[in-house]
């Protein structure tokens, strides 16, 4: 029995990388944290990664049991996550996210960054399935290693995106805010569409 299953690690890491999309998170992180002190932005970077890791770990350990107990289906999780992201996207597109009451008093590292943007329905489902498929100790170790490494990558991506803020200044942040709102709305609609398709498929 192998101590570490490289294939399992690579498969889950690539899946989570595509779903969580570190490069695509940069503009959204910049938009949601603009106007804050650099120290606060750095703290929010690790807080978002830590929250996402906590949510993913919880669902990896107890996800199926939690959903079964609450009688919540995966499509329902996708639709609810999509709606929440769409509301955030509308704030970004209309500029409401830049108001002091929106940015100074609300910790966006928890919502929407930590969840559902990073630890969203797609990542949760991928982890639940990966944990269920892991039959050996080597595969289980590889699954949890992939999860931790992916969240370290997310933290580093957000942490060093702060350099971009100093380069592009306020005007660039506004532009990125609008573009990230459009991108986030597309992600949200795709989540809702996937959830609706799941509902149709389940009840067909």
PDB file of C-alpha atoms in Angstrom, residues 28-187:
ATOM      1  CA  UNK A  28     -12.685  39.960  -7.043  1.00  0.00           C
ATOM      2  CA  UNK A  29     -10.410  40.116  -3.984  1.00  0.00           C
ATOM      3  CA  UNK A  30      -9.064  43.493  -5.115  1.00  0.00           C
ATOM      4  CA  UNK A  31     -12.577  44.828  -5.645  1.00  0.00           C
ATOM      5  CA  UNK A  32     -13.928  43.633  -2.301  1.00  0.00           C
ATOM      6  CA  UNK A  33     -10.948  44.802  -0.233  1.00  0.00           C
ATOM      7  CA  UNK A  34     -10.198  48.129  -1.926  1.00  0.00           C
ATOM      8  CA  UNK A  35     -10.077  51.138   0.382  1.00  0.00           C
ATOM      9  CA  UNK A  36      -8.745  49.201   3.336  1.00  0.00           C
ATOM     10  CA  UNK A  37      -5.319  49.460   4.953  1.00  0.00           C
ATOM     11  CA  UNK A  38      -2.675  47.045   3.660  1.00  0.00           C
ATOM     12  CA  UNK A  39      -2.509  45.326   7.051  1.00  0.00           C
ATOM     13  CA  UNK A  40      -6.262  44.704   6.980  1.00  0.00           C
ATOM     14  CA  UNK A  41      -6.083  43.395   3.413  1.00  0.00           C
ATOM     15  CA  UNK A  42      -3.328  40.960   4.365  1.00  0.00           C
ATOM     16  CA  UNK A  43      -5.383  39.752   7.300  1.00  0.00           C
ATOM     17  CA  UNK A  44      -8.423  39.292   5.096  1.00  0.00           C
ATOM     18  CA  UNK A  45      -6.374  37.220   2.634  1.00  0.00           C
ATOM     19  CA  UNK A  46      -5.506  34.599   5.237  1.00  0.00           C
ATOM     20  CA  UNK A  47      -8.935  34.827   6.870  1.00  0.00           C
ATOM     21  CA  UNK A  48     -10.647  34.047   3.556  1.00  0.00           C
ATOM     22  CA  UNK A  49      -8.340  31.088   2.943  1.00  0.00           C
ATOM     23  CA  UNK A  50      -8.802  29.846   6.528  1.00  0.00           C
ATOM     24  CA  UNK A  51     -12.598  30.118   6.352  1.00  0.00           C
ATOM     25  CA  UNK A  52     -12.652  28.288   3.025  1.00  0.00           C
ATOM     26  CA  UNK A  53     -10.386  25.552   4.428  1.00  0.00           C
ATOM     27  CA  UNK A  54     -12.614  25.196   7.481  1.00  0.00           C
ATOM     28  CA  UNK A  55     -15.777  24.895   5.385  1.00  0.00           C
ATOM     29  CA  UNK A  56     -14.187  22.461   2.931  1.00  0.00           C
ATOM     30  CA  UNK A  57     -12.750  20.348   5.761  1.00  0.00           C
ATOM     31  CA  UNK A  58     -16.116  20.209   7.533  1.00  0.00           C
ATOM     32  CA  UNK A  59     -17.897  19.079   4.394  1.00  0.00           C
ATOM     33  CA  UNK A  60     -15.095  16.654   3.589  1.00  0.00           C
ATOM     34  CA  UNK A  61     -15.559  14.989   6.970  1.00  0.00           C
ATOM     35  CA  UNK A  62     -19.320  15.300   7.454  1.00  0.00           C
ATOM     36  CA  UNK A  63     -20.671  16.731   4.190  1.00  0.00           C
ATOM     37  CA  UNK A  64     -22.910  13.921   3.063  1.00  0.00           C
ATOM     38  CA  UNK A  65     -24.284  13.421   6.568  1.00  0.00           C
ATOM     39  CA  UNK A  66     -25.006  17.157   6.939  1.00  0.00           C
ATOM     40  CA  UNK A  67     -26.829  17.346   3.604  1.00  0.00           C
ATOM     41  CA  UNK A  68     -28.784  14.154   4.303  1.00  0.00           C
ATOM     42  CA  UNK A  69     -29.774  15.321   7.800  1.00  0.00           C
ATOM     43  CA  UNK A  70     -31.004  18.680   6.479  1.00  0.00           C
ATOM     44  CA  UNK A  71     -32.606  17.023   3.433  1.00  0.00           C
ATOM     45  CA  UNK A  72     -30.619  19.372   1.214  1.00  0.00           C
ATOM     46  CA  UNK A  73     -29.602  18.221  -2.251  1.00  0.00           C
ATOM     47  CA  UNK A  74     -26.473  19.216  -4.161  1.00  0.00           C
ATOM     48  CA  UNK A  75     -28.571  21.172  -6.731  1.00  0.00           C
ATOM     49  CA  UNK A  76     -30.150  23.170  -3.881  1.00  0.00           C
ATOM     50  CA  UNK A  77     -26.664  23.987  -2.608  1.00  0.00           C
ATOM     51  CA  UNK A  78     -25.667  25.154  -6.093  1.00  0.00           C
ATOM     52  CA  UNK A  79     -28.740  27.371  -6.558  1.00  0.00           C
ATOM     53  CA  UNK A  80     -28.425  29.011  -3.121  1.00  0.00           C
ATOM     54  CA  UNK A  81     -24.702  29.662  -3.629  1.00  0.00           C
ATOM     55  CA  UNK A  82     -25.376  31.094  -7.081  1.00  0.00           C
ATOM     56  CA  UNK A  83     -28.036  33.482  -5.794  1.00  0.00           C
ATOM     57  CA  UNK A  84     -25.754  34.734  -3.024  1.00  0.00           C
ATOM     58  CA  UNK A  85     -22.920  35.347  -5.486  1.00  0.00           C
ATOM     59  CA  UNK A  86     -25.299  37.109  -7.871  1.00  0.00           C
ATOM     60  CA  UNK A  87     -26.307  39.570  -5.141  1.00  0.00           C
ATOM     61  CA  UNK A  88     -22.631  40.355  -4.499  1.00  0.00           C
ATOM     62  CA  UNK A  89     -22.007  40.691  -8.254  1.00  0.00           C
ATOM     63  CA  UNK A  90     -24.828  43.241  -8.560  1.00  0.00           C
ATOM     64  CA  UNK A  91     -23.250  45.308  -5.774  1.00  0.00           C
ATOM     65  CA  UNK A  92     -19.924  45.249  -7.621  1.00  0.00           C
ATOM     66  CA  UNK A  93     -21.512  46.251 -10.926  1.00  0.00           C
ATOM     67  CA  UNK A  94     -23.513  49.123  -9.439  1.00  0.00           C
ATOM     68  CA  UNK A  95     -20.700  50.396  -7.212  1.00  0.00           C
ATOM     69  CA  UNK A  96     -22.569  49.826  -3.941  1.00  0.00           C
ATOM     70  CA  UNK A  97     -19.727  47.673  -2.663  1.00  0.00           C
ATOM     71  CA  UNK A  98     -17.578  50.818  -2.493  1.00  0.00           C
ATOM     72  CA  UNK A  99     -19.785  52.564   0.060  1.00  0.00           C
ATOM     73  CA  UNK A 100     -18.261  52.811   3.569  1.00  0.00           C
ATOM     74  CA  UNK A 101     -21.162  50.926   5.146  1.00  0.00           C
ATOM     75  CA  UNK A 102     -20.482  48.062   2.778  1.00  0.00           C
ATOM     76  CA  UNK A 103     -16.710  47.889   2.999  1.00  0.00           C
ATOM     77  CA  UNK A 104     -15.634  49.134   6.387  1.00  0.00           C
ATOM     78  CA  UNK A 105     -18.028  47.322   8.717  1.00  0.00           C
ATOM     79  CA  UNK A 106     -18.453  44.003   6.933  1.00  0.00           C
ATOM     80  CA  UNK A 107     -15.768  41.327   6.888  1.00  0.00           C
ATOM     81  CA  UNK A 108     -15.936  40.197   3.260  1.00  0.00           C
ATOM     82  CA  UNK A 109     -13.230  37.625   4.023  1.00  0.00           C
ATOM     83  CA  UNK A 110     -15.978  35.495   5.550  1.00  0.00           C
ATOM     84  CA  UNK A 111     -18.750  36.146   2.987  1.00  0.00           C
ATOM     85  CA  UNK A 112     -18.504  36.154   0.018  1.00  0.00           C
ATOM     86  CA  UNK A 113     -14.739  35.436  -0.233  1.00  0.00           C
ATOM     87  CA  UNK A 114     -14.335  32.507   2.143  1.00  0.00           C
ATOM     88  CA  UNK A 115     -17.708  31.102   1.185  1.00  0.00           C
ATOM     89  CA  UNK A 116     -19.325  30.736  -1.292  1.00  0.00           C
ATOM     90  CA  UNK A 117     -16.647  32.119  -3.642  1.00  0.00           C
ATOM     91  CA  UNK A 118     -13.753  29.885  -2.542  1.00  0.00           C
ATOM     92  CA  UNK A 119     -15.590  27.165  -0.631  1.00  0.00           C
ATOM     93  CA  UNK A 120     -18.513  27.094  -3.034  1.00  0.00           C
ATOM     94  CA  UNK A 121     -20.845  24.279  -4.104  1.00  0.00           C
ATOM     95  CA  UNK A 122     -18.448  23.077  -6.800  1.00  0.00           C
ATOM     96  CA  UNK A 123     -15.480  22.711  -4.449  1.00  0.00           C
ATOM     97  CA  UNK A 124     -17.653  21.173  -1.718  1.00  0.00           C
ATOM     98  CA  UNK A 125     -19.082  18.554  -4.076  1.00  0.00           C
ATOM     99  CA  UNK A 126     -15.617  17.738  -5.471  1.00  0.00           C
ATOM    100  CA  UNK A 127     -14.229  17.201  -1.956  1.00  0.00           C
ATOM    101  CA  UNK A 128     -17.186  15.109  -0.791  1.00  0.00           C
ATOM    102  CA  UNK A 129     -16.809  12.809  -3.823  1.00  0.00           C
ATOM    103  CA  UNK A 130     -13.013  12.590  -3.438  1.00  0.00           C
ATOM    104  CA  UNK A 131     -13.308  11.625   0.242  1.00  0.00           C
ATOM    105  CA  UNK A 132     -15.925   9.004  -0.574  1.00  0.00           C
ATOM    106  CA  UNK A 133     -13.713   7.488  -3.305  1.00  0.00           C
ATOM    107  CA  UNK A 134     -10.574   7.305  -1.119  1.00  0.00           C
ATOM    108  CA  UNK A 135     -10.318   3.631  -0.107  1.00  0.00           C
ATOM    109  CA  UNK A 136      -6.749   3.421   1.155  1.00  0.00           C
ATOM    110  CA  UNK A 137      -4.721   5.406   3.670  1.00  0.00           C
ATOM    111  CA  UNK A 138      -2.482   6.698   0.874  1.00  0.00           C
ATOM    112  CA  UNK A 139      -5.482   8.009  -1.056  1.00  0.00           C
ATOM    113  CA  UNK A 140      -6.988   9.657   2.026  1.00  0.00           C
ATOM    114  CA  UNK A 141      -3.682  11.344   2.853  1.00  0.00           C
ATOM    115  CA  UNK A 142      -3.388  12.543  -0.752  1.00  0.00           C
ATOM    116  CA  UNK A 143      -6.930  13.980  -0.673  1.00  0.00           C
ATOM    117  CA  UNK A 144      -6.341  16.026   2.466  1.00  0.00           C
ATOM    118  CA  UNK A 145      -2.893  17.120   1.290  1.00  0.00           C
ATOM    119  CA  UNK A 146      -4.411  18.385  -1.972  1.00  0.00           C
ATOM    120  CA  UNK A 147      -7.032  20.335  -0.023  1.00  0.00           C
ATOM    121  CA  UNK A 148      -4.457  22.011   2.243  1.00  0.00           C
ATOM    122  CA  UNK A 149      -2.029  22.788  -0.604  1.00  0.00           C
ATOM    123  CA  UNK A 150      -4.834  24.314  -2.685  1.00  0.00           C
ATOM    124  CA  UNK A 151      -5.794  26.663   0.136  1.00  0.00           C
ATOM    125  CA  UNK A 152      -2.164  27.689   0.641  1.00  0.00           C
ATOM    126  CA  UNK A 153      -2.094  28.563  -3.071  1.00  0.00           C
ATOM    127  CA  UNK A 154      -5.289  30.608  -2.644  1.00  0.00           C
ATOM    128  CA  UNK A 155      -3.810  32.486   0.325  1.00  0.00           C
ATOM    129  CA  UNK A 156      -0.587  33.288  -1.567  1.00  0.00           C
ATOM    130  CA  UNK A 157      -2.585  34.433  -4.599  1.00  0.00           C
ATOM    131  CA  UNK A 158      -4.685  36.866  -2.560  1.00  0.00           C
ATOM    132  CA  UNK A 159      -1.763  37.933  -0.369  1.00  0.00           C
ATOM    133  CA  UNK A 160       0.410  39.018  -3.292  1.00  0.00           C
ATOM    134  CA  UNK A 161      -2.468  40.497  -5.270  1.00  0.00           C
ATOM    135  CA  UNK A 162      -2.026  43.458  -2.912  1.00  0.00           C
ATOM    136  CA  UNK A 163       1.021  44.419  -4.968  1.00  0.00           C
ATOM    137  CA  UNK A 164      -1.332  44.980  -7.890  1.00  0.00           C
ATOM    138  CA  UNK A 165      -3.322  47.518  -5.880  1.00  0.00           C
ATOM    139  CA  UNK A 166      -0.256  49.699  -5.422  1.00  0.00           C
ATOM    140  CA  UNK A 167       0.441  49.551  -9.158  1.00  0.00           C
ATOM    141  CA  UNK A 168      -3.008  50.224 -10.656  1.00  0.00           C
ATOM    142  CA  UNK A 169      -4.211  52.789  -8.057  1.00  0.00           C
ATOM    143  CA  UNK A 170      -7.846  53.767  -7.467  1.00  0.00           C
ATOM    144  CA  UNK A 171      -8.907  54.094 -11.111  1.00  0.00           C
ATOM    145  CA  UNK A 172      -7.674  50.625 -11.923  1.00  0.00           C
ATOM    146  CA  UNK A 173      -9.446  49.176  -8.908  1.00  0.00           C
ATOM    147  CA  UNK A 174     -12.752  50.699 -10.080  1.00  0.00           C
ATOM    148  CA  UNK A 175     -12.273  49.150 -13.511  1.00  0.00           C
ATOM    149  CA  UNK A 176     -11.409  45.774 -11.990  1.00  0.00           C
ATOM    150  CA  UNK A 177     -14.457  46.071  -9.708  1.00  0.00           C
ATOM    151  CA  UNK A 178     -16.814  46.396 -12.682  1.00  0.00           C
ATOM    152  CA  UNK A 179     -15.122  43.598 -14.617  1.00  0.00           C
ATOM    153  CA  UNK A 180     -15.095  41.283 -11.604  1.00  0.00           C
ATOM    154  CA  UNK A 181     -18.792  42.006 -11.049  1.00  0.00           C
ATOM    155  CA  UNK A 182     -19.487  40.847 -14.595  1.00  0.00           C
ATOM    156  CA  UNK A 183     -17.309  37.764 -14.109  1.00  0.00           C
ATOM    157  CA  UNK A 184     -18.897  36.928 -10.775  1.00  0.00           C
ATOM    158  CA  UNK A 185     -22.409  37.307 -12.189  1.00  0.00           C
ATOM    159  CA  UNK A 186     -21.549  34.804 -14.920  1.00  0.00           C
ATOM    160  CA  UNK A 187     -20.233  32.353 -12.316  1.00  0.00           C
TER     161      UNK A 187
END
